[in-house]
mmCIF file with all atom_site columns, C-alpha atoms in Angstrom:
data_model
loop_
_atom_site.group_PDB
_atom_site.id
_atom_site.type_symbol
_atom_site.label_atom_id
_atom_site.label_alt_id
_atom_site.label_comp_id
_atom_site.label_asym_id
_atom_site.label_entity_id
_atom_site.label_seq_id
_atom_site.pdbx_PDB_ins_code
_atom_site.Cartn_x
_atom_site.Cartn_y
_atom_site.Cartn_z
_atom_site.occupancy
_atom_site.B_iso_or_equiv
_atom_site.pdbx_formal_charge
_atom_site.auth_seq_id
_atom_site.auth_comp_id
_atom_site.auth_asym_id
_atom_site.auth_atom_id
_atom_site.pdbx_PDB_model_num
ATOM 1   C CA . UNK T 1 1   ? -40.842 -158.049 69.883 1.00 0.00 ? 16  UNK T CA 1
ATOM 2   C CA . UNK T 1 2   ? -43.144 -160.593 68.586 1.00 0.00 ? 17  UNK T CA 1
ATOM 3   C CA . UNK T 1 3   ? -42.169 -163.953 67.605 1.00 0.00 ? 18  UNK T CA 1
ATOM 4   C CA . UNK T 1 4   ? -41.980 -164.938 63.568 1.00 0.00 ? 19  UNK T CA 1
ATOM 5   C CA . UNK T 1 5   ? -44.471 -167.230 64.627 1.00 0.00 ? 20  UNK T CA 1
ATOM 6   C CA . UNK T 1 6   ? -46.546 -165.161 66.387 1.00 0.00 ? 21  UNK T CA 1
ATOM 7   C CA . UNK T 1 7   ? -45.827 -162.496 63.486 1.00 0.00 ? 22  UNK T CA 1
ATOM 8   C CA . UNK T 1 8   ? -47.268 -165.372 60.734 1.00 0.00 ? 23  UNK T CA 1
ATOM 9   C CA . UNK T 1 9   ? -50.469 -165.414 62.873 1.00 0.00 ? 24  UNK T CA 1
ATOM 10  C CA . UNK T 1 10  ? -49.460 -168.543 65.261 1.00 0.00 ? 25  UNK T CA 1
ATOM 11  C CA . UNK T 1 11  ? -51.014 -172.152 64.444 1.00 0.00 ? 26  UNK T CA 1
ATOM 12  C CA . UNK T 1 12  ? -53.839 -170.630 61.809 1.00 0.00 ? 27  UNK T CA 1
ATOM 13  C CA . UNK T 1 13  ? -51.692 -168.580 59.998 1.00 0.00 ? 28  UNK T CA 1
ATOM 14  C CA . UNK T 1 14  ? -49.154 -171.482 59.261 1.00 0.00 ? 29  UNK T CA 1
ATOM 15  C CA . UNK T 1 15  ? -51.970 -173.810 58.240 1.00 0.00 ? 30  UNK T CA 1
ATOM 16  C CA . UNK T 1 16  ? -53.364 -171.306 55.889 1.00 0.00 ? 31  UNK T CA 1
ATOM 17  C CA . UNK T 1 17  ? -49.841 -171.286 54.668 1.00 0.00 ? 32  UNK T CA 1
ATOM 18  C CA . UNK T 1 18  ? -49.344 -174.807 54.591 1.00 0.00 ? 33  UNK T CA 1
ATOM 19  C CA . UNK T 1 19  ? -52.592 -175.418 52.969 1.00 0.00 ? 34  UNK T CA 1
ATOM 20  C CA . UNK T 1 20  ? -51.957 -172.630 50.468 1.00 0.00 ? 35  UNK T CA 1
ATOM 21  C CA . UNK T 1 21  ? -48.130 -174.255 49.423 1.00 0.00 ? 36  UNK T CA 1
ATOM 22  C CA . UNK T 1 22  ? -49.360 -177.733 49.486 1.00 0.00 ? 37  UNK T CA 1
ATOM 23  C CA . UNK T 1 23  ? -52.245 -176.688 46.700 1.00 0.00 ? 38  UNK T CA 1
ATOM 24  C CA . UNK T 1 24  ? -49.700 -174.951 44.664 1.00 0.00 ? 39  UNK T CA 1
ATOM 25  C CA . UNK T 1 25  ? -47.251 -177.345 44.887 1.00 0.00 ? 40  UNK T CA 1
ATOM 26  C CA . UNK T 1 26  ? -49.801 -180.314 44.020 1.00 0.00 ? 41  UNK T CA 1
ATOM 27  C CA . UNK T 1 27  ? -51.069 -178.031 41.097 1.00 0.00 ? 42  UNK T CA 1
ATOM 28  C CA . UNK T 1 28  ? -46.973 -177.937 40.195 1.00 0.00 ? 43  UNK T CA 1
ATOM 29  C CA . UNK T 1 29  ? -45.984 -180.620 37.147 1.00 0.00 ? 44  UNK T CA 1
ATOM 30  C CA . UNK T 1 30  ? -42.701 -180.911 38.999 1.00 0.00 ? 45  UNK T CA 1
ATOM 31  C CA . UNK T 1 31  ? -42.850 -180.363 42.107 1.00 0.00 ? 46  UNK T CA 1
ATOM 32  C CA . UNK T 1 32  ? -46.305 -182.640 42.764 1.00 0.00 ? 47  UNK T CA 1
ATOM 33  C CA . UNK T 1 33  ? -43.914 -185.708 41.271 1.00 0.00 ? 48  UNK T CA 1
ATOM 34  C CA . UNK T 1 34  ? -42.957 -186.049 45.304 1.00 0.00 ? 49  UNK T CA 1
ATOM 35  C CA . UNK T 1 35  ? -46.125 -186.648 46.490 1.00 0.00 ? 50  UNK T CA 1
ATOM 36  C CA . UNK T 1 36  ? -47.357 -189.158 43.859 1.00 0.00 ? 51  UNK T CA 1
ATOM 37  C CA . UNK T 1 37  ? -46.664 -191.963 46.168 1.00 0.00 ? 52  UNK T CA 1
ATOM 38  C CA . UNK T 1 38  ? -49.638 -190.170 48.637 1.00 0.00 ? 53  UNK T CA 1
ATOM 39  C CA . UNK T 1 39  ? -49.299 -188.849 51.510 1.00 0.00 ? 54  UNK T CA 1
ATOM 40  C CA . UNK T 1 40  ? -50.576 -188.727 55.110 1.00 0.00 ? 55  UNK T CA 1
ATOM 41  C CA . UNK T 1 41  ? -54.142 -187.497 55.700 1.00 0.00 ? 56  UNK T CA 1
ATOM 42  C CA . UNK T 1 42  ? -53.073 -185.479 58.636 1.00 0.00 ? 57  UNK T CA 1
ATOM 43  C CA . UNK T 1 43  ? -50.329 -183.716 56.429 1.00 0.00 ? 58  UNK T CA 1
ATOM 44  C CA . UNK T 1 44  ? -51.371 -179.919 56.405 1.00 0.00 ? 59  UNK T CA 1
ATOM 45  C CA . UNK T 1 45  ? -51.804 -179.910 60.382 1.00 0.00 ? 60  UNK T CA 1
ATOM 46  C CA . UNK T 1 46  ? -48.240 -181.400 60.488 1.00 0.00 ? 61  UNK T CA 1
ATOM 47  C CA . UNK T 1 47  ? -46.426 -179.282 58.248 1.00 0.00 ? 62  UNK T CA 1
ATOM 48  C CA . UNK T 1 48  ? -47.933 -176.381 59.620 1.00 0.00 ? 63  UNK T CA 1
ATOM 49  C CA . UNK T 1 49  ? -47.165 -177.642 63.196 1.00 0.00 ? 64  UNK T CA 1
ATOM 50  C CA . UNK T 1 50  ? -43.445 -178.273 62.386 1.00 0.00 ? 65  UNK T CA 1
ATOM 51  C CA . UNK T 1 51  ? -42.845 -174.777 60.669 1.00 0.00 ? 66  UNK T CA 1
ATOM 52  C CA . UNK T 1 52  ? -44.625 -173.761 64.072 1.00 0.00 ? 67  UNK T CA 1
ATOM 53  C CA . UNK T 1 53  ? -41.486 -175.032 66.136 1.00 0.00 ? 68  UNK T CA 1
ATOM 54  C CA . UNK T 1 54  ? -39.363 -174.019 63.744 1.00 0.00 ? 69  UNK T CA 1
ATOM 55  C CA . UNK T 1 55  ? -40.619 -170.477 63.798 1.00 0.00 ? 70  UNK T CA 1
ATOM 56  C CA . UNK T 1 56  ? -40.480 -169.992 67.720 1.00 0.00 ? 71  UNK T CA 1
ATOM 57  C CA . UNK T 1 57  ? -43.719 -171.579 68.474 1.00 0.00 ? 72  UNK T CA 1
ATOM 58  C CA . UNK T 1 58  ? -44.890 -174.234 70.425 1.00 0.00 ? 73  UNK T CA 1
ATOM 59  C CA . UNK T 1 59  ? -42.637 -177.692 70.121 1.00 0.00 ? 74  UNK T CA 1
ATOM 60  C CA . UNK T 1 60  ? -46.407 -179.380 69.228 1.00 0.00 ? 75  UNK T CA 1
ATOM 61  C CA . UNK T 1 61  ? -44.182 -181.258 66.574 1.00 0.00 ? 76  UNK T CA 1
ATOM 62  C CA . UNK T 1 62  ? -41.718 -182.648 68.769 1.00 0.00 ? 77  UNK T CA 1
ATOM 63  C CA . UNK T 1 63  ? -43.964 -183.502 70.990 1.00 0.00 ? 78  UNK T CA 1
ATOM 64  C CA . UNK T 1 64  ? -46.674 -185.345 68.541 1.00 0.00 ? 79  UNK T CA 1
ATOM 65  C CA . UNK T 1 65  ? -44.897 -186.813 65.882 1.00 0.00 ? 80  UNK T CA 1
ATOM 66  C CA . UNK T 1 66  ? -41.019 -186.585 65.623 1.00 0.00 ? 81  UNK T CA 1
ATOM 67  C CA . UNK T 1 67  ? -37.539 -184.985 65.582 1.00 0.00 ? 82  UNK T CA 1
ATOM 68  C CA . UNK T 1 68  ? -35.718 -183.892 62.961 1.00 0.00 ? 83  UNK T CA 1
ATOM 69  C CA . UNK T 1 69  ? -34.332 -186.671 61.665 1.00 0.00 ? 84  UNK T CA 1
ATOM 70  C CA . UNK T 1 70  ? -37.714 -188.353 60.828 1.00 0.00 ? 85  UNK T CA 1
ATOM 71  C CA . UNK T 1 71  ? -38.581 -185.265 58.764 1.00 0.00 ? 86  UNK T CA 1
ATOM 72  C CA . UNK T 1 72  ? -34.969 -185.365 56.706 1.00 0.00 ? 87  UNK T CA 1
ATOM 73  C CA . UNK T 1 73  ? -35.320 -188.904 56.479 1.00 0.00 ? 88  UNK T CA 1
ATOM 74  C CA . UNK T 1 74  ? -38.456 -188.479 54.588 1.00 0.00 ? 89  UNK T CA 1
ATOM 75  C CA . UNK T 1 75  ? -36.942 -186.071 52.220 1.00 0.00 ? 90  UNK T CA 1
ATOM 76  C CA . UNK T 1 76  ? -33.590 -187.733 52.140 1.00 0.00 ? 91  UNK T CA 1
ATOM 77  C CA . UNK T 1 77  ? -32.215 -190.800 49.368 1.00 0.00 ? 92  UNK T CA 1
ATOM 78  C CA . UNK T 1 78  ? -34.080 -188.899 46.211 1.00 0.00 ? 93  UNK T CA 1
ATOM 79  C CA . UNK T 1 79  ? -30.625 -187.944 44.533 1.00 0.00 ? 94  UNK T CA 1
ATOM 80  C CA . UNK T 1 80  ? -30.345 -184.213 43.964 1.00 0.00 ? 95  UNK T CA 1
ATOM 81  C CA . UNK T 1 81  ? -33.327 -182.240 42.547 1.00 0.00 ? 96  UNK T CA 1
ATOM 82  C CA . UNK T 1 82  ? -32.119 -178.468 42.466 1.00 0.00 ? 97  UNK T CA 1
ATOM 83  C CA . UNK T 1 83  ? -35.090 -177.654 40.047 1.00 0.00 ? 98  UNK T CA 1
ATOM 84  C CA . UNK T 1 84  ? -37.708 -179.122 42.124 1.00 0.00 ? 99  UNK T CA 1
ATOM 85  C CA . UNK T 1 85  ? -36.663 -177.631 45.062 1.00 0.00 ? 100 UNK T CA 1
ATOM 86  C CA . UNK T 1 86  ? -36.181 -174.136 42.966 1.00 0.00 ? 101 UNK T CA 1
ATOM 87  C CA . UNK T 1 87  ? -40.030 -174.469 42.467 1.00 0.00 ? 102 UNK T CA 1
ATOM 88  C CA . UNK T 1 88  ? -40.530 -175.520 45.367 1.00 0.00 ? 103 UNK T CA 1
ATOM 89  C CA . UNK T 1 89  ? -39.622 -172.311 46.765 1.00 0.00 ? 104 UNK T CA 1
ATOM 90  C CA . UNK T 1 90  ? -41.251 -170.537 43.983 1.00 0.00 ? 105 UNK T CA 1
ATOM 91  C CA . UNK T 1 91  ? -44.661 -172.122 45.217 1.00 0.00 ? 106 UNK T CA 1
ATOM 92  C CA . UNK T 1 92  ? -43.944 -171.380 48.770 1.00 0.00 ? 107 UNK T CA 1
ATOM 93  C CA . UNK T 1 93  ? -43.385 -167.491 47.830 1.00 0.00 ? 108 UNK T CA 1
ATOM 94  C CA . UNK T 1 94  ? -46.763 -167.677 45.727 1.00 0.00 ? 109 UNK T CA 1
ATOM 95  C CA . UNK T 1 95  ? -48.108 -169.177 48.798 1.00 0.00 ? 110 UNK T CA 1
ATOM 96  C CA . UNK T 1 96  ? -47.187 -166.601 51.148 1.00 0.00 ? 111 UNK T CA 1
ATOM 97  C CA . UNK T 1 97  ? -49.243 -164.322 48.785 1.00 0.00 ? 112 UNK T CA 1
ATOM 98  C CA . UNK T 1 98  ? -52.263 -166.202 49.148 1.00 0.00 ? 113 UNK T CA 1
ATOM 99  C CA . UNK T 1 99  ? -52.288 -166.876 53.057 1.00 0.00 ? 114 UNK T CA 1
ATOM 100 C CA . UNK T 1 100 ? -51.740 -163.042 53.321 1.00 0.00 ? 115 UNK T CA 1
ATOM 101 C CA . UNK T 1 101 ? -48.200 -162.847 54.649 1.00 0.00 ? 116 UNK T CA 1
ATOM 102 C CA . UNK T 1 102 ? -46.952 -160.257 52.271 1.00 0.00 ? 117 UNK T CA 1
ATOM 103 C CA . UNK T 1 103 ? -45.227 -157.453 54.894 1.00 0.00 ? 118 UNK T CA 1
ATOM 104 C CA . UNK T 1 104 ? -41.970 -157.110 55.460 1.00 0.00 ? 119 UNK T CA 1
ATOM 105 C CA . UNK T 1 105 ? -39.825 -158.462 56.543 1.00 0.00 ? 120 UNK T CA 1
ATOM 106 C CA . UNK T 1 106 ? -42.005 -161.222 57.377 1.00 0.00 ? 121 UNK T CA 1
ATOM 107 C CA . UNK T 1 107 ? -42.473 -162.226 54.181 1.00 0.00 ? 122 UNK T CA 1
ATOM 108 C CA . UNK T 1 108 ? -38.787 -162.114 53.434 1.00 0.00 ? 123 UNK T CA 1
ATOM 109 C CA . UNK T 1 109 ? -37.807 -164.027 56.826 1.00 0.00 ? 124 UNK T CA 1
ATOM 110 C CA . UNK T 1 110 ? -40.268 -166.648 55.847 1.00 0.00 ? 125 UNK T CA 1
ATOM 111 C CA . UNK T 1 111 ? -38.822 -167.153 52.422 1.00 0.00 ? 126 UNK T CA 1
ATOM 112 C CA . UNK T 1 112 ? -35.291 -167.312 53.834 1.00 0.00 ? 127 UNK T CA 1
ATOM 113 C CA . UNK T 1 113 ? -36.308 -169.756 55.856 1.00 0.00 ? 128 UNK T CA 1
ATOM 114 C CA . UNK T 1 114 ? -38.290 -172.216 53.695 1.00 0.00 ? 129 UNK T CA 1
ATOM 115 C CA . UNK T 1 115 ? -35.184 -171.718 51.238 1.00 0.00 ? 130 UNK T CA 1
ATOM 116 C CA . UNK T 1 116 ? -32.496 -172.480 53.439 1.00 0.00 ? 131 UNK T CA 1
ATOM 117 C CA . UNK T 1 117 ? -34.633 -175.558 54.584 1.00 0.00 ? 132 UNK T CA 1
ATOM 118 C CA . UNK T 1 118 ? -35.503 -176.762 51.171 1.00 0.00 ? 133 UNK T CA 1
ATOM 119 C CA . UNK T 1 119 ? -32.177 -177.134 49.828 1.00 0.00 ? 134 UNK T CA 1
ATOM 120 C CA . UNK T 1 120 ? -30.041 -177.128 52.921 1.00 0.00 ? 135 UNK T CA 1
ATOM 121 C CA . UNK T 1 121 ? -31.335 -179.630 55.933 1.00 0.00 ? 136 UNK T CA 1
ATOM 122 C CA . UNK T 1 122 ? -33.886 -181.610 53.363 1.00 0.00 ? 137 UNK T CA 1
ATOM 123 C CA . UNK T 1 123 ? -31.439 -181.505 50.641 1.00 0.00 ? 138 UNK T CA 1
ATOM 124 C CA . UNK T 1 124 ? -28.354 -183.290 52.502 1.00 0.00 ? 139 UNK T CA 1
ATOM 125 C CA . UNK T 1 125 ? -29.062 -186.650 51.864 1.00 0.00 ? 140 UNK T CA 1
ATOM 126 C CA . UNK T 1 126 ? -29.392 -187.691 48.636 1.00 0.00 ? 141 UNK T CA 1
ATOM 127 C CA . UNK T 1 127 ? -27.714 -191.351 48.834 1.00 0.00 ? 142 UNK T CA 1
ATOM 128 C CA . UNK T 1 128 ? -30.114 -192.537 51.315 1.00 0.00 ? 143 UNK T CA 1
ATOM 129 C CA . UNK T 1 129 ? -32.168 -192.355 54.169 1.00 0.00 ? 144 UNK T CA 1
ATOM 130 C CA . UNK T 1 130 ? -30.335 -193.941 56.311 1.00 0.00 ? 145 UNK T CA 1
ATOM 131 C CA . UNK T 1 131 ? -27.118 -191.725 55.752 1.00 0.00 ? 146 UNK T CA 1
ATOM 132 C CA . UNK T 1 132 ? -29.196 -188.824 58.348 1.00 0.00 ? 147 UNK T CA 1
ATOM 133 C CA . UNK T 1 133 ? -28.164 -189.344 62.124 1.00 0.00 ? 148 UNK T CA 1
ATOM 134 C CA . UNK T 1 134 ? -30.180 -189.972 64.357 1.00 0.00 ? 149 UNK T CA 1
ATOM 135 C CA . UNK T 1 135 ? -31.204 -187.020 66.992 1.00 0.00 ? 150 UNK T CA 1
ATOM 136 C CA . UNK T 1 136 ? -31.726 -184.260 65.273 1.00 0.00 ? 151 UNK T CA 1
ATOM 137 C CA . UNK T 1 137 ? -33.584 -181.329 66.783 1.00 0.00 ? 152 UNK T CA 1
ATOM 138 C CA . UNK T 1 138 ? -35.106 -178.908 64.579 1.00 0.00 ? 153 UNK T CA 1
ATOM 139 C CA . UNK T 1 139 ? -33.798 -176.109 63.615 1.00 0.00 ? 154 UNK T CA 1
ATOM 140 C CA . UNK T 1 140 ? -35.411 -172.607 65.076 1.00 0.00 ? 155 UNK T CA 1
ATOM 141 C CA . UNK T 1 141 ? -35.529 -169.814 63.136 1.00 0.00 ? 156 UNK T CA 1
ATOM 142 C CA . UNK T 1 142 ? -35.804 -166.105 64.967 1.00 0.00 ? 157 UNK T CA 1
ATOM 143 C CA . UNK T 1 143 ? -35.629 -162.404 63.239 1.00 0.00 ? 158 UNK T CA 1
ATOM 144 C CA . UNK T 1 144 ? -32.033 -162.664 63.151 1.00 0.00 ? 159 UNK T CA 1
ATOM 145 C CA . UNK T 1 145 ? -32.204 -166.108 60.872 1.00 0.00 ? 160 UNK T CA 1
ATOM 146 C CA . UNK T 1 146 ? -31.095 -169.450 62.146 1.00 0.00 ? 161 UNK T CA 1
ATOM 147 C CA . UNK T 1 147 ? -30.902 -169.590 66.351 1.00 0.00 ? 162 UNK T CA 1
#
């Protein structure tokens, strides 16, 4: 059996999804609140590389940029935001429209994981950055959910 990743249509079809849920969530009155402080110009290319590693793929991520806990740190010591994070996920399921990953139980598998992510793992901290430990690995997702 093929790999989610491989499923999603490896490293292009995670940047089309990446660059599909970062336009709707920009385009978002809510959600587009966490990126009014900017962000990094190499953004798309490293979301879609981490959801890469997360989804069986190559550990590119790991290997470029960061673990874990530099990716929960930078989602971490906002306070909660359970309606951002609702649309959030709303944007990411719109998303997986537009980058074509509509067939099950892909798309279904990719929602359950950007869900569980959004307001599990990013949503943990909301005191401070500094409350994440340090060494996390990210977490790898398979057919059967969370490896």
């Amino acid at each position: 059996m093929r790999s989610v990743y491989e499923e999603a249509g490896g490293d292009e079809g995670l940047r089309r999804l990446a660059d599909a849920w970062h336009r709707r969530v920009m385009a978002d009155e809510v959600v587009s609140h966490a990126f009014s402080h900017g962000f990094r110009p190499d953004h798309l290319e490293r979301l879609a590389s981490y959801w890469a590693e997360a989804l069986g793929g190559p550990t590119s991520y790991s290997d470029q940029y960061g673990d874990e806990t530099l990716v929960v740190r930078l989602h971490s010591g906002n306070g909660p935001h359970d309606d951002m994070d609702r649309r959030a996920i709303d944007c990411f399921d719109e998303a997986l429209a537009d980058a074509g990953l509509t067939a099950e139980p892909l798309r279904q598998l990719l929602h359950d994981y950007f869900a569980w992510a959004t307001t599990t793992t990013m949503n943990r901290y909301h005191d401070s950055a500094d409350d994440v430990p340090a060494g996390l690995t990210i977490p790898r997702w398979s057919w059967a959910g969370l490896v």
